[in-house]
PDB file of C-alpha atoms in Angstrom:
ATOM      1  CA  MET A1446       4.072 -18.783 -23.612  1.00 54.00           C
ATOM      2  CA  GLU A1447       3.118 -21.066 -20.776  1.00 61.00           C
ATOM      3  CA  ASP A1448      -0.420 -22.385 -20.346  1.00 71.00           C
ATOM      4  CA  GLU A1449      -0.452 -21.126 -16.765  1.00 82.00           C
ATOM      5  CA  SER A1450      -1.713 -17.631 -16.001  1.00 88.00           C
ATOM      6  CA  PHE A1451       0.116 -14.860 -14.131  1.00 89.00           C
ATOM      7  CA  GLY A1452      -3.273 -13.630 -12.990  1.00 89.00           C
ATOM      8  CA  ARG A1453      -4.098 -16.840 -11.165  1.00 91.00           C
ATOM      9  CA  TYR A1454      -0.896 -16.776  -9.121  1.00 92.00           C
ATOM     10  CA  ILE A1455      -1.031 -13.041  -8.489  1.00 93.00           C
ATOM     11  CA  SER A1456      -4.637 -13.349  -7.310  1.00 93.00           C
ATOM     12  CA  VAL A1457      -3.917 -16.242  -4.945  1.00 94.00           C
ATOM     13  CA  ILE A1458      -0.784 -14.570  -3.564  1.00 94.00           C
ATOM     14  CA  TYR A1459      -2.727 -11.329  -3.054  1.00 92.00           C
ATOM     15  CA  ARG A1460      -5.583 -13.040  -1.190  1.00 95.00           C
ATOM     16  CA  HIS A1461      -3.309 -15.123   1.020  1.00 96.00           C
ATOM     17  CA  LEU A1462      -1.036 -12.178   1.773  1.00 94.00           C
ATOM     18  CA  HIS A1463      -4.085 -10.190   2.884  1.00 92.00           C
ATOM     19  CA  ILE A1464      -5.036 -13.004   5.245  1.00 95.00           C
ATOM     20  CA  LEU A1465      -1.540 -12.949   6.761  1.00 95.00           C
ATOM     21  CA  LEU A1466      -1.430  -9.151   6.921  1.00 94.00           C
ATOM     22  CA  ASN A1467      -4.855  -8.884   8.531  1.00 94.00           C
ATOM     23  CA  ASN A1468      -3.823 -11.438  11.132  1.00 95.00           C
ATOM     24  CA  ARG A1469      -0.648  -9.526  12.000  1.00 96.00           C
ATOM     25  CA  LEU A1470      -2.307  -6.076  11.909  1.00 96.00           C
ATOM     26  CA  LYS A1471      -5.470  -6.988  13.836  1.00 95.00           C
ATOM     27  CA  PRO A1472      -4.101  -6.070  17.310  1.00 96.00           C
ATOM     28  CA  TYR A1473      -3.408  -2.543  16.022  1.00 96.00           C
ATOM     29  CA  GLU A1474      -6.860  -1.993  14.461  1.00 94.00           C
ATOM     30  CA  VAL A1475      -5.245  -1.486  11.068  1.00 95.00           C
ATOM     31  CA  GLY A1476      -6.417  -3.567   8.148  1.00 89.00           C
ATOM     32  CA  SER A1477      -4.488  -4.806   5.162  1.00 86.00           C
ATOM     33  CA  GLY A1478      -6.179  -2.023   3.198  1.00 89.00           C
ATOM     34  CA  GLN A1479      -4.917   0.754   5.475  1.00 94.00           C
ATOM     35  CA  TYR A1480      -1.283  -0.005   6.224  1.00 95.00           C
ATOM     36  CA  ILE A1481      -0.099   1.269   2.839  1.00 95.00           C
ATOM     37  CA  PHE A1482      -1.605   4.677   3.635  1.00 97.00           C
ATOM     38  CA  VAL A1483       0.253   4.846   6.958  1.00 97.00           C
ATOM     39  CA  SER A1484       3.492   4.037   5.191  1.00 97.00           C
ATOM     40  CA  ALA A1485       2.900   6.557   2.394  1.00 97.00           C
ATOM     41  CA  ILE A1486       2.014   9.370   4.818  1.00 98.00           C
ATOM     42  CA  TYR A1487       5.114   8.556   6.880  1.00 98.00           C
ATOM     43  CA  ASN A1488       7.254   8.869   3.745  1.00 98.00           C
ATOM     44  CA  ASN A1489       5.380  11.991   2.528  1.00 97.00           C
ATOM     45  CA  PRO A1490       4.317  14.055   5.569  1.00 97.00           C
ATOM     46  CA  GLY A1491       1.823  16.747   4.645  1.00 95.00           C
ATOM     47  CA  ILE A1492       0.674  14.981   1.479  1.00 96.00           C
ATOM     48  CA  SER A1493      -2.826  15.831   0.275  1.00 93.00           C
ATOM     49  CA  GLN A1494      -5.506  13.176  -0.027  1.00 92.00           C
ATOM     50  CA  LYS A1495      -5.560  13.714  -3.809  1.00 91.00           C
ATOM     51  CA  ASP A1496      -1.792  13.261  -4.129  1.00 94.00           C
ATOM     52  CA  LEU A1497      -1.911  10.226  -1.833  1.00 96.00           C
ATOM     53  CA  THR A1498      -4.544   8.626  -4.069  1.00 94.00           C
ATOM     54  CA  GLU A1499      -2.337   9.163  -7.119  1.00 93.00           C
ATOM     55  CA  LEU A1500       0.785   7.940  -5.323  1.00 95.00           C
ATOM     56  CA  ILE A1501      -0.756   4.686  -4.143  1.00 93.00           C
ATOM     57  CA  LYS A1502      -2.734   4.118  -7.354  1.00 87.00           C
ATOM     58  CA  ILE A1503      -5.996   3.488  -5.515  1.00 90.00           C
ATOM     59  CA  ASP A1504      -9.357   5.089  -6.238  1.00 91.00           C
ATOM     60  CA  ARG A1505     -10.552   8.156  -4.309  1.00 91.00           C
ATOM     61  CA  ALA A1506     -13.386   6.354  -2.492  1.00 93.00           C
ATOM     62  CA  THR A1507     -11.057   3.677  -1.128  1.00 93.00           C
ATOM     63  CA  THR A1508      -8.582   6.348  -0.032  1.00 93.00           C
ATOM     64  CA  ALA A1509     -11.309   8.314   1.765  1.00 92.00           C
ATOM     65  CA  LYS A1510     -12.601   5.210   3.550  1.00 95.00           C
ATOM     66  CA  ALA A1511      -9.111   4.109   4.643  1.00 95.00           C
ATOM     67  CA  LEU A1512      -8.170   7.578   5.875  1.00 96.00           C
ATOM     68  CA  LEU A1513     -11.397   7.882   7.864  1.00 95.00           C
ATOM     69  CA  LYS A1514     -10.658   4.594   9.633  1.00 96.00           C
ATOM     70  CA  LEU A1515      -7.052   5.614  10.319  1.00 97.00           C
ATOM     71  CA  GLU A1516      -8.171   8.989  11.634  1.00 96.00           C
ATOM     72  CA  THR A1517     -10.874   7.403  13.813  1.00 96.00           C
ATOM     73  CA  ASN A1518      -8.305   4.982  15.259  1.00 96.00           C
ATOM     74  CA  GLY A1519      -5.844   7.785  15.987  1.00 97.00           C
ATOM     75  CA  TYR A1520      -3.142   7.066  13.395  1.00 98.00           C
ATOM     76  CA  ILE A1521      -3.440  10.206  11.271  1.00 98.00           C
ATOM     77  CA  ASP A1522      -4.368  13.868  11.565  1.00 96.00           C
ATOM     78  CA  ARG A1523      -5.601  16.242   8.905  1.00 92.00           C
ATOM     79  CA  ALA A1524      -4.495  19.870   8.826  1.00 90.00           C
ATOM     80  CA  GLN A1525      -6.093  22.372   6.496  1.00 83.00           C
ATOM     81  CA  ASN A1526      -3.739  23.580   3.785  1.00 76.00           C
ATOM     82  CA  LYS A1527      -3.231  27.300   4.399  1.00 80.00           C
ATOM     83  CA  ASP A1528      -2.500  27.931   0.713  1.00 78.00           C
ATOM     84  CA  ASP A1529      -5.556  26.069  -0.584  1.00 74.00           C
ATOM     85  CA  LYS A1530      -8.302  25.527   1.984  1.00 73.00           C
ATOM     86  CA  ARG A1531      -9.978  22.893  -0.244  1.00 78.00           C
ATOM     87  CA  TYR A1532      -7.207  20.439   0.636  1.00 80.00           C
ATOM     88  CA  ASN A1533      -6.031  18.909   3.880  1.00 88.00           C
ATOM     89  CA  LYS A1534      -2.478  17.896   4.636  1.00 93.00           C
ATOM     90  CA  LEU A1535      -2.094  14.441   6.152  1.00 97.00           C
ATOM     91  CA  TYR A1536       0.281  13.628   9.006  1.00 98.00           C
ATOM     92  CA  LEU A1537       0.883  10.684  11.289  1.00 98.00           C
ATOM     93  CA  THR A1538       0.009  11.148  14.945  1.00 98.00           C
ATOM     94  CA  LYS A1539       2.308   9.923  17.718  1.00 98.00           C
ATOM     95  CA  LYS A1540       0.398   6.631  17.597  1.00 98.00           C
ATOM     96  CA  GLY A1541       1.014   6.476  13.853  1.00 98.00           C
ATOM     97  CA  MET A1542       4.717   7.199  14.262  1.00 98.00           C
ATOM     98  CA  ASP A1543       4.992   4.574  17.013  1.00 98.00           C
ATOM     99  CA  PHE A1544       3.357   2.061  14.639  1.00 98.00           C
ATOM    100  CA  ILE A1545       5.965   2.519  11.871  1.00 98.00           C
ATOM    101  CA  PRO A1546       8.648   0.204  13.390  1.00 98.00           C
ATOM    102  CA  ILE A1547       5.969  -2.434  14.014  1.00 97.00           C
ATOM    103  CA  LEU A1548       4.748  -2.133  10.442  1.00 97.00           C
ATOM    104  CA  ASN A1549       8.302  -2.321   9.100  1.00 97.00           C
ATOM    105  CA  ASN A1550       8.883  -5.535  11.086  1.00 97.00           C
ATOM    106  CA  ILE A1551       5.650  -7.076   9.784  1.00 96.00           C
ATOM    107  CA  GLN A1552       6.570  -6.185   6.204  1.00 95.00           C
ATOM    108  CA  ALA A1553      10.100  -7.558   6.623  1.00 96.00           C
ATOM    109  CA  ASP A1554       8.767 -10.804   8.110  1.00 97.00           C
ATOM    110  CA  LEU A1555       6.329 -11.260   5.226  1.00 96.00           C
ATOM    111  CA  THR A1556       8.973 -10.426   2.632  1.00 95.00           C
ATOM    112  CA  ASN A1557      11.257 -13.032   4.209  1.00 96.00           C
ATOM    113  CA  MET A1558       8.450 -15.576   4.149  1.00 96.00           C
ATOM    114  CA  LEU A1559       7.637 -14.807   0.495  1.00 95.00           C
ATOM    115  CA  SER A1560      11.273 -15.089  -0.573  1.00 96.00           C
ATOM    116  CA  GLN A1561      12.127 -18.317   1.269  1.00 97.00           C
ATOM    117  CA  GLY A1562      14.230 -20.570  -0.938  1.00 97.00           C
ATOM    118  CA  MET A1563      15.425 -17.707  -3.171  1.00 97.00           C
ATOM    119  CA  ASP A1564      18.982 -16.520  -3.397  1.00 97.00           C
ATOM    120  CA  SER A1565      19.698 -12.804  -3.811  1.00 96.00           C
ATOM    121  CA  ASN A1566      19.837 -13.052  -7.616  1.00 97.00           C
ATOM    122  CA  GLU A1567      16.473 -14.816  -7.756  1.00 97.00           C
ATOM    123  CA  TYR A1568      14.999 -12.228  -5.405  1.00 96.00           C
ATOM    124  CA  SER A1569      16.298  -9.354  -7.560  1.00 96.00           C
ATOM    125  CA  GLU A1570      15.038 -11.022 -10.734  1.00 97.00           C
ATOM    126  CA  SER A1571      11.611 -11.616  -9.140  1.00 96.00           C
ATOM    127  CA  ILE A1572      11.378  -7.932  -8.216  1.00 96.00           C
ATOM    128  CA  ARG A1573      12.426  -6.925 -11.738  1.00 97.00           C
ATOM    129  CA  LEU A1574       9.781  -9.178 -13.297  1.00 95.00           C
ATOM    130  CA  LEU A1575       7.063  -8.028 -10.902  1.00 94.00           C
ATOM    131  CA  LYS A1576       7.871  -4.405 -11.786  1.00 95.00           C
ATOM    132  CA  LEU A1577       7.609  -5.301 -15.472  1.00 96.00           C
ATOM    133  CA  ILE A1578       4.208  -6.930 -14.906  1.00 94.00           C
ATOM    134  CA  PHE A1579       3.097  -3.930 -12.842  1.00 91.00           C
ATOM    135  CA  ASN A1580       4.149  -1.488 -15.558  1.00 93.00           C
ATOM    136  CA  ASN A1581       2.380  -3.549 -18.221  1.00 95.00           C
ATOM    137  CA  VAL A1582      -0.889  -3.617 -16.315  1.00 93.00           C
ATOM    138  CA  GLN A1583      -0.603   0.042 -15.298  1.00 89.00           C
ATOM    139  CA  ASN A1584      -0.053   1.073 -18.935  1.00 93.00           C
ATOM    140  CA  SER A1585      -3.050  -0.992 -20.046  1.00 94.00           C
ATOM    141  CA  VAL A1586      -5.280   0.656 -17.427  1.00 89.00           C
ATOM    142  CA  ALA A1587      -4.031   4.105 -18.431  1.00 87.00           C
ATOM    143  CA  GLN A1588      -4.810   3.300 -22.055  1.00 91.00           C
ATOM    144  CA  LEU A1589      -8.349   2.240 -21.077  1.00 90.00           C
ATOM    145  CA  LYS A1590      -8.850   5.577 -19.347  1.00 84.00           C
ATOM    146  CA  ASN A1591      -7.659   7.412 -22.461  1.00 87.00           C
ATOM    147  CA  ASP A1592      -9.982   5.511 -24.837  1.00 79.00           C
TER     148      ASP A1592
END
C-alpha cells in the first residue's frame, strides 16, 4: 500500500469541486448542496422525501433543508400523496425543468475539467475504482449502523 491517503485526495477534490460548483450555480440561487436533489427529482418525478433521502444517501435533516431552499426558490413543488397523506410527492416546477439543461452543461463542463489528460480507458478505470471506493465506504457505514 502507498503511504498516501485516498481520504486526503478525496477531501481536497470534494472541497475544490464545491467551490467550482457554487461559483457556477450562484446565478441560479442553487448551491452545491442542492443541485443533486434537482437532478434526482428530475429522474424520479413524484419521489417522496424519504425515498429521495435513501436514494441520494444523505441524512434526513440535510434533505429537508435542501428541499426547503429549492421550494422557496421555485425549483420544486410538493404534492400530497393521495394514498398516504403523511408523504408528499416531489416534482420540478417549470423553473426546475428549465434549469436541467443548464445543470447538465455545468456537470459536463466539470467532468471534462476533472478528466483532462485522461484517455477513455483511464476515465473508465477511474470510474470503476471510485465506485469500488464508494462501495467500500458505504458498506463500512452500513456495518456501523448495524453494530
